[in-house]
mmCIF file of C-alpha atoms and ligand atoms in Angstrom:
data_model
loop_
_atom_site.group_PDB
_atom_site.id
_atom_site.type_symbol
_atom_site.label_atom_id
_atom_site.label_comp_id
_atom_site.label_asym_id
_atom_site.label_seq_id
_atom_site.Cartn_x
_atom_site.Cartn_y
_atom_site.Cartn_z
ATOM 1 C CA UNK A 1 0.000 0.000 0.000
ATOM 2 C CA UNK A 2 1.222 3.495 -0.808
ATOM 3 C CA UNK A 3 2.405 5.662 2.072
ATOM 4 C CA UNK A 4 0.172 8.762 2.256
ATOM 5 C CA UNK A 5 1.779 12.182 2.756
ATOM 6 C CA UNK A 6 0.707 15.671 3.771
ATOM 7 C CA UNK A 7 2.962 18.588 2.765
ATOM 8 C CA UNK A 8 3.179 21.476 5.256
ATOM 9 C CA UNK A 9 4.538 24.577 3.500
ATOM 10 C CA UNK A 10 4.276 24.972 -0.276
ATOM 11 C CA UNK A 11 7.316 27.190 -0.946
ATOM 12 C CA UNK A 12 10.592 26.165 -2.569
ATOM 13 C CA UNK A 13 11.212 22.998 -0.557
ATOM 14 C CA UNK A 14 7.549 21.941 -0.355
ATOM 15 C CA UNK A 15 7.407 22.086 -4.130
ATOM 16 C CA UNK A 16 10.656 20.110 -4.545
ATOM 17 C CA UNK A 17 9.733 17.354 -2.087
ATOM 18 C CA UNK A 18 6.164 16.937 -3.328
ATOM 19 C CA UNK A 19 7.379 16.629 -6.917
ATOM 20 C CA UNK A 20 9.859 13.967 -5.843
ATOM 21 C CA UNK A 21 7.169 12.108 -3.897
ATOM 22 C CA UNK A 22 5.036 12.073 -7.050
ATOM 23 C CA UNK A 23 7.872 10.164 -8.764
ATOM 24 C CA UNK A 24 8.028 7.470 -6.070
ATOM 25 C CA UNK A 25 5.565 4.671 -6.895
ATOM 26 C CA UNK A 26 4.939 3.763 -3.221
ATOM 27 C CA UNK A 27 4.061 7.325 -2.197
ATOM 28 C CA UNK A 28 0.890 9.372 -2.481
ATOM 29 C CA UNK A 29 0.581 13.083 -1.675
ATOM 30 C CA UNK A 30 -2.916 13.478 -0.204
ATOM 31 C CA UNK A 31 -2.869 17.147 0.745
ATOM 32 C CA UNK A 32 -0.854 20.333 0.841
ATOM 33 C CA UNK A 33 -1.252 23.156 3.319
ATOM 34 C CA UNK A 34 0.217 26.661 3.487
ATOM 35 C CA UNK A 35 -0.711 29.855 5.357
ATOM 36 C CA UNK A 36 -0.652 31.484 1.951
ATOM 37 C CA UNK A 37 -3.726 29.957 0.345
ATOM 38 C CA UNK A 38 -2.805 30.995 -3.184
ATOM 39 C CA UNK A 39 0.626 29.344 -2.990
ATOM 40 C CA UNK A 40 -0.854 26.196 -1.407
ATOM 41 C CA UNK A 41 -3.652 25.860 -3.935
ATOM 42 C CA UNK A 42 -1.243 26.345 -6.816
ATOM 43 C CA UNK A 43 0.997 23.493 -5.661
ATOM 44 C CA UNK A 44 -1.993 21.267 -4.852
ATOM 45 C CA UNK A 45 -3.226 21.843 -8.429
ATOM 46 C CA UNK A 46 0.179 21.026 -9.898
ATOM 47 C CA UNK A 47 0.577 17.747 -8.044
ATOM 48 C CA UNK A 48 -3.143 16.879 -8.225
ATOM 49 C CA UNK A 49 -3.986 16.631 -4.518
ATOM 50 C CA UNK A 50 -6.228 18.590 -2.121
ATOM 51 C CA UNK A 51 -5.405 21.923 -0.550
ATOM 52 C CA UNK A 52 -6.332 21.933 3.150
ATOM 53 C CA UNK A 53 -6.486 24.893 5.499
ATOM 54 C CA UNK A 54 -6.916 23.219 8.899
ATOM 55 C CA UNK A 55 -4.277 20.574 8.319
ATOM 56 C CA UNK A 56 -4.302 19.276 11.913
ATOM 57 C CA UNK A 57 -7.843 18.022 11.301
ATOM 58 C CA UNK A 58 -6.655 16.189 8.191
ATOM 59 C CA UNK A 59 -3.860 14.241 9.834
ATOM 60 C CA UNK A 60 -6.003 11.086 9.979
ATOM 61 C CA UNK A 61 -5.858 10.930 6.161
ATOM 62 C CA UNK A 62 -2.056 10.576 6.007
ATOM 63 C CA UNK A 63 0.718 8.345 7.357
ATOM 64 C CA UNK A 64 3.482 10.969 7.290
ATOM 65 C CA UNK A 65 4.049 14.697 6.897
ATOM 66 C CA UNK A 66 6.805 16.675 5.209
ATOM 67 C CA UNK A 67 7.450 19.913 7.129
ATOM 68 C CA UNK A 68 8.743 22.586 4.729
ATOM 69 C CA UNK A 69 7.905 25.777 6.596
ATOM 70 C CA UNK A 70 10.426 28.340 7.872
ATOM 71 C CA UNK A 71 12.297 27.153 11.008
ATOM 72 C CA UNK A 72 10.162 29.059 13.554
ATOM 73 C CA UNK A 73 7.112 26.986 12.577
ATOM 74 C CA UNK A 74 8.753 23.544 12.806
ATOM 75 C CA UNK A 75 8.326 22.913 16.538
ATOM 76 C CA UNK A 76 4.524 23.203 16.760
ATOM 77 C CA UNK A 77 3.986 21.323 13.506
ATOM 78 C CA UNK A 78 6.271 18.472 14.562
ATOM 79 C CA UNK A 79 4.629 18.128 17.974
ATOM 80 C CA UNK A 80 1.071 18.087 16.536
ATOM 81 C CA UNK A 81 2.051 15.513 13.922
ATOM 82 C CA UNK A 82 3.894 13.276 16.391
ATOM 83 C CA UNK A 83 0.933 13.357 18.798
ATOM 84 C CA UNK A 84 -1.307 12.236 15.948
ATOM 85 C CA UNK A 85 1.045 9.269 15.411
ATOM 86 C CA UNK A 86 2.425 10.482 12.073
ATOM 87 C CA UNK A 87 5.967 10.013 10.819
ATOM 88 C CA UNK A 88 7.762 13.257 10.077
ATOM 89 C CA UNK A 89 10.274 14.425 7.505
ATOM 90 C CA UNK A 90 11.341 17.918 8.543
ATOM 91 C CA UNK A 91 13.540 20.272 6.618
ATOM 92 C CA UNK A 92 16.555 21.516 8.550
ATOM 93 C CA UNK A 93 16.965 22.967 11.111
ATOM 94 C CA UNK A 94 14.984 20.740 13.487
ATOM 95 C CA UNK A 95 13.954 23.721 15.640
ATOM 96 C CA UNK A 96 15.300 26.996 17.015
ATOM 97 C CA UNK A 97 16.014 26.335 20.701
ATOM 98 C CA UNK A 98 17.408 23.460 22.755
ATOM 99 C CA UNK A 99 14.207 23.421 24.791
ATOM 100 C CA UNK A 100 12.209 22.818 21.614
ATOM 101 C CA UNK A 101 14.694 20.191 20.405
ATOM 102 C CA UNK A 102 14.509 18.318 23.729
ATOM 103 C CA UNK A 103 10.707 18.336 23.606
ATOM 104 C CA UNK A 104 10.770 17.040 20.038
ATOM 105 C CA UNK A 105 13.109 14.175 20.970
ATOM 106 C CA UNK A 106 10.674 13.252 23.801
ATOM 107 C CA UNK A 107 7.491 13.515 21.710
ATOM 108 C CA UNK A 108 8.911 11.420 18.887
ATOM 109 C CA UNK A 109 9.961 8.714 21.354
ATOM 110 C CA UNK A 110 6.723 8.788 23.346
ATOM 111 C CA UNK A 111 4.504 8.592 20.272
ATOM 112 C CA UNK A 112 6.675 5.925 18.594
ATOM 113 C CA UNK A 113 6.972 7.762 15.298
ATOM 114 C CA UNK A 114 10.013 8.286 13.120
ATOM 115 C CA UNK A 115 11.428 11.739 12.424
ATOM 116 C CA UNK A 116 14.061 12.420 9.780
ATOM 117 C CA UNK A 117 15.823 15.781 9.357
ATOM 118 C CA UNK A 118 16.522 16.793 5.738
ATOM 119 C CA UNK A 119 20.328 16.702 5.863
ATOM 120 C CA UNK A 120 20.559 16.280 2.121
ATOM 121 C CA UNK A 121 24.355 16.716 1.951
ATOM 122 C CA UNK A 122 24.547 13.119 3.204
ATOM 123 C CA UNK A 123 22.976 12.075 -0.121
ATOM 124 C CA UNK A 124 25.456 13.937 -2.364
ATOM 125 C CA UNK A 125 28.136 11.592 -3.783
ATOM 126 C CA UNK A 126 31.011 13.967 -2.866
ATOM 127 C CA UNK A 127 29.974 14.065 0.806
ATOM 128 C CA UNK A 128 29.354 10.306 0.863
ATOM 129 C CA UNK A 129 32.855 9.838 -0.570
ATOM 130 C CA UNK A 130 34.451 11.617 2.398
ATOM 131 C CA UNK A 131 32.489 9.482 4.836
ATOM 132 C CA UNK A 132 33.514 6.322 3.008
ATOM 133 C CA UNK A 133 37.178 7.383 2.774
ATOM 134 C CA UNK A 134 37.291 7.995 6.525
ATOM 135 C CA UNK A 135 35.337 4.876 7.536
ATOM 136 C CA UNK A 136 37.472 2.643 5.273
ATOM 137 C CA UNK A 137 40.535 3.912 7.209
ATOM 138 C CA UNK A 138 42.506 4.350 3.950
ATOM 139 C CA UNK A 139 43.721 7.791 5.136
ATOM 140 C CA UNK A 140 44.023 6.718 8.784
ATOM 141 C CA UNK A 141 42.507 8.646 11.681
ATOM 142 C CA UNK A 142 40.966 12.077 11.282
ATOM 143 C CA UNK A 143 43.298 15.023 11.805
ATOM 144 C CA UNK A 144 41.299 17.821 10.106
ATOM 145 C CA UNK A 145 38.122 17.925 8.021
ATOM 146 C CA UNK A 146 36.969 21.240 6.584
ATOM 147 C CA UNK A 147 34.080 22.531 4.535
ATOM 148 C CA UNK A 148 33.545 25.859 2.768
ATOM 149 C CA UNK A 149 30.264 26.848 1.159
ATOM 150 C CA UNK A 150 29.962 30.410 -0.092
ATOM 151 C CA UNK A 151 27.647 32.397 -2.307
ATOM 152 C CA UNK A 152 25.493 35.503 -2.449
ATOM 153 C CA UNK A 153 22.700 36.511 -0.103
ATOM 154 C CA UNK A 154 19.583 34.262 -0.425
ATOM 155 C CA UNK A 155 16.154 35.785 -1.001
ATOM 156 C CA UNK A 156 13.568 34.519 1.552
ATOM 157 C CA UNK A 157 12.512 37.474 3.781
ATOM 158 C CA UNK A 158 12.088 35.318 6.923
ATOM 159 C CA UNK A 159 15.822 34.464 6.786
ATOM 160 C CA UNK A 160 16.742 37.971 7.907
ATOM 161 C CA UNK A 161 14.707 37.785 11.096
ATOM 162 C CA UNK A 162 16.723 35.769 13.643
ATOM 163 C CA UNK A 163 13.524 34.893 15.552
ATOM 164 C CA UNK A 164 12.202 33.168 12.424
ATOM 165 C CA UNK A 165 15.342 31.581 10.967
ATOM 166 C CA UNK A 166 17.800 31.357 13.860
ATOM 167 C CA UNK A 167 20.287 33.306 11.717
ATOM 168 C CA UNK A 168 22.645 31.980 9.069
ATOM 169 C CA UNK A 169 24.433 29.652 11.516
ATOM 170 C CA UNK A 170 21.292 27.799 12.585
ATOM 171 C CA UNK A 171 19.549 27.881 9.183
ATOM 172 C CA UNK A 172 22.428 27.281 6.771
ATOM 173 C CA UNK A 173 25.505 26.036 8.629
ATOM 174 C CA UNK A 174 23.411 23.298 10.246
ATOM 175 C CA UNK A 175 24.248 21.337 7.046
ATOM 176 C CA UNK A 176 28.011 21.860 7.491
ATOM 177 C CA UNK A 177 27.851 21.019 11.184
ATOM 178 C CA UNK A 178 25.897 17.835 10.482
ATOM 179 C CA UNK A 179 28.475 16.820 7.854
ATOM 180 C CA UNK A 180 31.403 17.472 10.221
ATOM 181 C CA UNK A 181 29.736 15.573 13.099
ATOM 182 C CA UNK A 182 28.808 12.720 10.732
ATOM 183 C CA UNK A 183 32.546 12.274 10.218
ATOM 184 C CA UNK A 184 33.933 13.303 13.609
ATOM 185 C CA UNK A 185 31.176 12.405 16.109
ATOM 186 C CA UNK A 186 29.961 14.703 18.880
ATOM 187 C CA UNK A 187 32.419 17.550 19.464
ATOM 188 C CA UNK A 188 33.656 18.235 22.989
ATOM 189 C CA UNK A 189 34.303 21.943 22.306
ATOM 190 C CA UNK A 190 33.244 24.597 19.800
ATOM 191 C CA UNK A 191 34.801 27.928 18.869
ATOM 192 C CA UNK A 192 33.030 30.243 16.458
ATOM 193 C CA UNK A 193 33.055 33.663 14.858
ATOM 194 C CA UNK A 194 29.965 35.065 13.207
ATOM 195 C CA UNK A 195 30.237 38.337 11.313
ATOM 196 C CA UNK A 196 28.132 40.825 9.378
ATOM 197 C CA UNK A 197 29.569 42.218 6.165
ATOM 198 C CA UNK A 198 26.949 45.006 6.328
ATOM 199 C CA UNK A 199 25.793 46.754 9.480
ATOM 200 C CA UNK A 200 22.167 46.904 8.273
ATOM 201 C CA UNK A 201 21.712 43.103 8.122
ATOM 202 C CA UNK A 202 19.479 41.553 10.795
ATOM 203 C CA UNK A 203 21.624 38.409 10.912
ATOM 204 C CA UNK A 204 25.226 37.265 10.453
ATOM 205 C CA UNK A 205 26.278 36.553 6.857
ATOM 206 C CA UNK A 206 29.733 35.039 7.474
ATOM 207 C CA UNK A 207 30.224 32.097 9.807
ATOM 208 C CA UNK A 208 33.421 30.304 10.797
ATOM 209 C CA UNK A 209 33.793 27.605 13.390
ATOM 210 C CA UNK A 210 36.184 25.038 14.818
ATOM 211 C CA UNK A 211 34.846 21.824 16.366
ATOM 212 C CA UNK A 212 37.070 19.652 18.548
ATOM 213 C CA UNK A 213 36.387 15.927 18.153
ATOM 214 C CA UNK A 214 37.707 12.948 20.095
ATOM 215 C CA UNK A 215 40.104 12.518 17.173
ATOM 216 C CA UNK A 216 40.956 15.622 15.158
ATOM 217 C CA UNK A 217 39.023 18.801 14.410
ATOM 218 C CA UNK A 218 36.318 19.997 12.006
ATOM 219 C CA UNK A 219 36.342 23.467 10.461
ATOM 220 C CA UNK A 220 33.583 25.280 8.653
ATOM 221 C CA UNK A 221 33.922 28.538 6.788
ATOM 222 C CA UNK A 222 31.005 30.050 4.967
ATOM 223 C CA UNK A 223 29.765 33.290 3.522
ATOM 224 C CA UNK A 224 26.611 34.804 2.108
ATOM 225 C CA UNK A 225 28.594 37.836 0.956
ATOM 226 C CA UNK A 226 30.707 36.118 -1.694
ATOM 227 C CA UNK A 227 28.829 36.402 -5.006
ATOM 228 C CA UNK A 228 31.771 34.745 -6.769
ATOM 229 C CA UNK A 229 30.876 31.536 -4.948
ATOM 230 C CA UNK A 230 33.319 29.023 -3.520
ATOM 231 C CA UNK A 231 32.961 25.416 -2.356
ATOM 232 C CA UNK A 232 35.557 23.097 -0.877
ATOM 233 C CA UNK A 233 35.809 19.988 1.244
ATOM 234 C CA UNK A 234 39.047 18.494 2.477
ATOM 235 C CA UNK A 235 40.224 15.821 4.832
ATOM 236 C CA UNK A 236 43.652 15.275 6.302
ATOM 237 C CA UNK A 237 44.226 11.948 8.003
ATOM 238 C CA UNK A 238 47.182 10.360 9.756
ATOM 239 C CA UNK A 239 47.960 8.292 6.632
ATOM 240 C CA UNK A 240 46.660 10.346 3.703
ATOM 241 C CA UNK A 241 44.505 13.184 2.420
ATOM 242 C CA UNK A 242 41.370 13.702 0.320
ATOM 243 C CA UNK A 243 40.229 16.840 -1.468
ATOM 244 C CA UNK A 244 37.107 17.719 -3.424
ATOM 245 C CA UNK A 245 37.636 19.278 -6.857
ATOM 246 C CA UNK A 246 34.323 20.888 -7.712
ATOM 247 C CA UNK A 247 31.344 18.806 -6.633
ATOM 248 C CA UNK A 248 32.066 16.092 -9.179
ATOM 249 C CA UNK A 249 35.562 14.968 -8.249
ATOM 250 C CA UNK A 250 37.233 13.766 -5.060
ATOM 251 C CA UNK A 251 40.927 12.871 -5.127
ATOM 252 C CA UNK A 252 42.718 10.813 -2.523
ATOM 253 C CA UNK A 253 46.410 10.493 -1.759
ATOM 254 C CA UNK A 254 47.425 7.765 0.628
ATOM 255 C CA UNK A 255 50.980 7.978 2.000
ATOM 256 C CA UNK A 256 53.392 6.127 -0.321
ATOM 257 C CA UNK A 257 50.732 5.699 -3.017
ATOM 258 C CA UNK A 258 49.858 7.568 -6.204
ATOM 259 C CA UNK A 259 47.024 10.110 -6.284
ATOM 260 C CA UNK A 260 43.743 8.349 -7.042
ATOM 261 C CA UNK A 261 40.386 9.661 -8.168
ATOM 262 C CA UNK A 262 37.574 8.449 -5.915
ATOM 263 C CA UNK A 263 34.668 7.358 -8.156
ATOM 264 C CA UNK A 264 31.476 9.426 -7.795
ATOM 265 C CA UNK A 265 28.102 8.572 -9.297
ATOM 266 C CA UNK A 266 27.085 11.048 -12.022
ATOM 267 C CA UNK A 267 23.434 9.979 -11.832
ATOM 268 C CA UNK A 268 22.739 11.172 -8.284
ATOM 269 C CA UNK A 269 19.511 12.986 -7.449
ATOM 270 C CA UNK A 270 20.130 13.739 -3.739
ATOM 271 C CA UNK A 271 16.732 15.274 -2.856
ATOM 272 C CA UNK A 272 14.918 12.362 -4.496
ATOM 273 C CA UNK A 273 17.220 9.883 -2.766
ATOM 274 C CA UNK A 274 16.714 11.349 0.720
ATOM 275 C CA UNK A 275 12.928 11.157 0.322
ATOM 276 C CA UNK A 276 13.148 7.649 -1.130
ATOM 277 C CA UNK A 277 15.335 6.651 1.840
ATOM 278 C CA UNK A 278 12.803 8.116 4.326
ATOM 279 C CA UNK A 279 9.932 6.232 2.705
ATOM 280 C CA UNK A 280 11.906 2.975 2.580
ATOM 281 C CA UNK A 281 12.803 3.206 6.287
ATOM 282 C CA UNK A 282 9.169 3.816 7.225
ATOM 283 C CA UNK A 283 7.881 0.961 5.052
ATOM 284 C CA UNK A 284 10.503 -1.474 6.339
ATOM 285 C CA UNK A 285 10.242 -0.270 9.949
ATOM 286 C CA UNK A 286 13.974 0.566 10.058
ATOM 287 C CA UNK A 287 15.334 3.518 12.058
ATOM 288 C CA UNK A 288 16.021 6.533 9.816
ATOM 289 C CA UNK A 289 19.297 7.293 11.618
ATOM 290 C CA UNK A 290 19.240 10.976 10.623
ATOM 291 C CA UNK A 291 16.777 11.506 13.453
ATOM 292 C CA UNK A 292 15.711 14.049 16.089
ATOM 293 C CA UNK A 293 18.876 13.407 18.147
ATOM 294 C CA UNK A 294 20.988 14.193 15.069
ATOM 295 C CA UNK A 295 19.025 17.409 14.504
ATOM 296 C CA UNK A 296 19.376 18.258 18.193
ATOM 297 C CA UNK A 297 23.165 17.837 18.107
ATOM 298 C CA UNK A 298 23.506 20.034 15.014
ATOM 299 C CA UNK A 299 21.388 22.714 16.696
ATOM 300 C CA UNK A 300 23.446 22.513 19.882
ATOM 301 C CA UNK A 301 26.665 23.016 17.894
ATOM 302 C CA UNK A 302 25.220 25.879 15.804
ATOM 303 C CA UNK A 303 23.959 27.688 18.914
ATOM 304 C CA UNK A 304 27.387 27.126 20.491
ATOM 305 C CA UNK A 305 29.090 28.755 17.484
ATOM 306 C CA UNK A 306 26.845 31.811 17.925
ATOM 307 C CA UNK A 307 27.419 31.858 21.687
ATOM 308 C CA UNK A 308 31.169 31.417 21.314
ATOM 309 C CA UNK A 309 31.257 34.385 18.978
ATOM 310 C CA UNK A 310 29.251 36.538 21.405
ATOM 311 C CA UNK A 311 31.365 35.596 24.423
ATOM 312 C CA UNK A 312 34.698 35.398 22.620
ATOM 313 C CA UNK A 313 35.581 32.034 24.132
ATOM 314 C CA UNK A 314 35.439 28.301 23.568
ATOM 315 C CA UNK A 315 32.151 26.578 24.486
ATOM 316 C CA UNK A 316 32.474 23.110 25.996
ATOM 317 C CA UNK A 317 29.744 20.593 25.211
ATOM 318 C CA UNK A 318 28.693 18.128 27.883
ATOM 319 C CA UNK A 319 29.080 14.393 27.181
HETATM 320 N N1 NAD B 401 17.733 21.212 2.411
HETATM 321 C C1 NAD B 401 17.896 22.261 1.658
HETATM 322 O O1 NAD B 401 18.678 22.263 0.704
HETATM 323 C C2 NAD B 401 17.089 23.496 1.931
HETATM 324 C C3 NAD B 401 17.125 24.567 1.040
HETATM 325 C C4 NAD B 401 16.326 25.685 1.314
HETATM 326 C C5 NAD B 401 15.548 25.714 2.450
HETATM 327 N N2 NAD B 401 15.559 24.662 3.318
HETATM 328 C C6 NAD B 401 14.709 24.661 4.537
HETATM 329 O O2 NAD B 401 13.365 24.334 4.138
HETATM 330 C C7 NAD B 401 12.408 25.053 4.916
HETATM 331 C C8 NAD B 401 11.523 25.870 3.983
HETATM 332 O O3 NAD B 401 12.325 26.717 3.194
HETATM 333 P P1 NAD B 401 11.825 27.267 1.770
HETATM 334 O O4 NAD B 401 13.057 27.731 1.068
HETATM 335 O O5 NAD B 401 10.929 26.272 1.120
HETATM 336 O O6 NAD B 401 10.995 28.526 2.245
HETATM 337 P P2 NAD B 401 9.855 29.317 1.420
HETATM 338 O O7 NAD B 401 9.794 30.662 2.016
HETATM 339 O O8 NAD B 401 10.114 29.173 -0.043
HETATM 340 O O9 NAD B 401 8.534 28.499 1.745
HETATM 341 C C9 NAD B 401 7.990 28.414 3.033
HETATM 342 C C10 NAD B 401 6.470 28.284 2.890
HETATM 343 O O10 NAD B 401 5.920 28.029 4.183
HETATM 344 C C11 NAD B 401 4.726 28.799 4.304
HETATM 345 N N3 NAD B 401 4.445 28.976 5.736
HETATM 346 C C12 NAD B 401 5.017 29.846 6.601
HETATM 347 N N4 NAD B 401 4.536 29.646 7.852
HETATM 348 C C13 NAD B 401 3.644 28.633 7.771
HETATM 349 C C14 NAD B 401 2.825 27.985 8.712
HETATM 350 N N5 NAD B 401 2.833 28.310 10.007
HETATM 351 N N6 NAD B 401 2.016 26.981 8.270
HETATM 352 C C15 NAD B 401 1.981 26.629 6.959
HETATM 353 N N7 NAD B 401 2.736 27.243 6.012
HETATM 354 C C16 NAD B 401 3.569 28.213 6.418
HETATM 355 C C17 NAD B 401 4.997 30.074 3.555
HETATM 356 O O11 NAD B 401 3.803 30.733 3.162
HETATM 357 C C18 NAD B 401 5.803 29.559 2.357
HETATM 358 O O12 NAD B 401 4.992 29.251 1.249
HETATM 359 C C19 NAD B 401 13.233 25.867 5.899
HETATM 360 O O13 NAD B 401 13.364 25.167 7.116
HETATM 361 C C20 NAD B 401 14.589 26.011 5.235
HETATM 362 O O14 NAD B 401 15.632 26.183 6.162
HETATM 363 C C21 NAD B 401 16.280 23.555 3.060
#
């Protein structure tokens, strides 16, 4: 039987995920909701499902929801859906505060539903390559892993209100932090610097951070004030190194061996694959892994980067 979905939020990500769900034979989008009726009805028309206004009353018609609203709305929508016994795919970040994240972890557990956070970088071949290179131990233990993602200022108005987005660190760098922790585990300490390139911006638009892991460190460096764009990932291990050349090439150099190109799939469709993975886990009753605890850790690290920058000191994370 097809798994029935409700889409909450019909903007950029709601549109992308509902289109992907339409391509998955075992999935059915039953309804779409949005506070902006026009936007919601338009998407519902495109994917041939119902538009609903009072979505909480329609939860009995679906098995799972896809939460694609701005971050400030995630908490309430996750809690209502979990209490109705629905599985949840939520776009990053999980929530805006640790209190909310703790409540979400509890509600998901208590109501025995699955929650997956949309950490799509884990479905990009280049990012998967770094995980595989580290896990296979071909470059030894982690010494340093770094990630740079830079571009111009995005457009959504809610992004510039820290109460709605959490700022660039919480909204955007959550991806980088999740990637670094996927490789390095939970950091014991975090140091961060967040900066504004323009005094009139409501939020930071440059974020740098250093995470201390049990073995090695993770570094992120990002900007929303670099219209030239720049992306890089690199890994230095005790017995070799790996570097990304554009998003389609990763090269590895093990000590005493020639440089090798790590094969990457050219066919990848990461947003489709993350949704397919979510659906498969639900159907097979397997844990999604990229769950509320993972979202909670990323939030804790992002908030620590912001706090570190405010206080000008290292923030230690409890075990
Ligand atoms: N994984 C990624 O690559 C990626 C990329 C962009 C955005 N995101 C995340 O996806 C989420 C949505 O971002 P977006 O770019 O689609 O934003 P968007 O502004 O394009 O769309 C958000 C939609 O939610 C609606 N909305 C707002 N409050 C609502 C509420 N309380 N109930 C119902 N609808 C509501 C808005 O009317 C809008 O149509 C955010 O959490 C964002 O951080 C993820």
